[in-house]
XYZ file of C-alpha atoms in Angstrom:
114
model
C -126.043 104.464 24.203
C -128.070 101.491 23.003
C -131.219 103.661 22.805
C -129.397 105.849 20.268
C -128.348 103.063 17.912
C -127.977 104.572 14.415
C -128.707 101.311 12.569
C -132.248 101.258 13.893
C -132.786 104.821 12.673
C -131.838 104.285 9.030
C -134.338 105.927 6.718
C -135.509 108.424 9.349
C -135.421 112.094 8.417
C -133.243 114.282 10.651
C -135.060 116.370 13.244
C -133.783 119.638 14.772
C -136.170 119.355 17.706
C -134.014 118.662 20.820
C -136.929 116.863 22.530
C -137.568 114.510 19.602
C -137.445 110.802 20.458
C -137.109 108.121 17.798
C -139.879 105.568 18.097
C -138.928 102.092 17.048
C -141.629 99.658 16.096
C -140.799 96.087 16.983
C -142.078 93.455 14.606
C -144.295 90.800 16.090
C -143.161 87.379 14.869
C -145.788 85.725 12.737
C -147.058 82.405 14.035
C -146.853 79.467 11.679
C -150.027 77.794 10.576
C -150.430 74.059 11.055
C -149.184 72.033 8.065
C -152.693 70.894 7.144
C -153.844 74.560 6.964
C -150.955 75.698 4.755
C -151.592 76.074 1.012
C -148.271 75.619 -0.803
C -147.618 75.876 -4.539
C -144.789 73.916 -6.164
C -143.571 75.280 -9.497
C -140.579 75.320 -11.809
C -138.766 78.618 -12.262
C -135.838 79.584 -14.467
C -136.219 83.353 -14.750
C -133.182 85.446 -13.754
C -131.156 82.331 -12.960
C -128.914 82.069 -15.993
C -131.085 79.376 -17.593
C -130.804 77.063 -14.583
C -133.975 75.467 -13.257
C -135.118 75.615 -9.648
C -138.128 74.163 -7.903
C -139.993 76.958 -6.160
C -142.234 76.343 -3.136
C -144.344 79.423 -2.389
C -147.272 80.329 -0.165
C -145.734 79.464 3.219
C -147.320 81.389 6.091
C -145.240 81.490 9.243
C -142.005 82.490 10.888
C -138.658 82.585 9.125
C -137.284 79.896 11.449
C -140.042 77.468 10.463
C -139.528 78.307 6.788
C -135.800 77.660 7.054
C -136.290 74.390 8.919
C -138.745 73.165 6.258
C -136.313 74.213 3.524
C -133.460 72.398 5.235
C -135.522 69.231 5.532
C -136.478 69.363 1.839
C -132.889 70.049 0.748
C -131.547 67.142 2.819
C -134.173 64.683 1.550
C -133.637 65.785 -2.068
C -129.837 65.857 -1.715
C -129.477 69.286 -3.338
C -128.910 72.902 -2.362
C -131.297 75.786 -2.175
C -132.409 78.704 -0.065
C -135.360 80.059 1.898
C -136.335 83.719 2.011
C -139.350 85.992 1.578
C -141.791 83.148 2.183
C -140.368 81.052 -0.683
C -138.174 77.982 -0.774
C -135.921 77.373 -3.779
C -134.581 73.885 -4.426
C -131.937 73.492 -7.123
C -133.063 71.451 -10.116
C -136.380 70.189 -11.431
C -137.611 68.175 -8.434
C -141.287 69.137 -8.495
C -142.660 65.596 -8.146
C -140.289 64.629 -5.339
C -140.924 67.863 -3.398
C -144.672 67.466 -3.935
C -144.632 63.944 -2.490
C -142.409 64.973 0.436
C -144.679 67.861 1.379
C -147.779 65.677 1.093
C -146.155 63.110 3.395
C -145.607 65.956 5.909
C -149.407 66.644 5.689
C -149.140 69.968 3.825
C -151.836 70.973 1.315
C -149.803 71.139 -1.872
C -150.697 71.995 -5.435
C -148.519 71.801 -8.515
C -148.549 75.228 -10.172
C -147.083 74.278 -13.569
């Protein structure tokens, strides 16, 4: 029954062929680059956030687990909340300088975008 899991077939058009087999493509996890080969941009963003400011770290190349662990480390060291998804880390508040220094101390190539 696990080979006929309907959640994995969402978005697939129905077939009347009785011999049709659903092919499921498994995603290969992306390997994270070394910190000194990453090119991260630190910027301030307040669009679609109700006027609140967030520090946005973009340009991360790697797995979601590594992105989330980096985000957690930044949030703990800054003492604020935030999130990590779609290759971007959001840190609540205008902490561009502090995040920039923290990432440089972790040997990331960082540039301030604005």
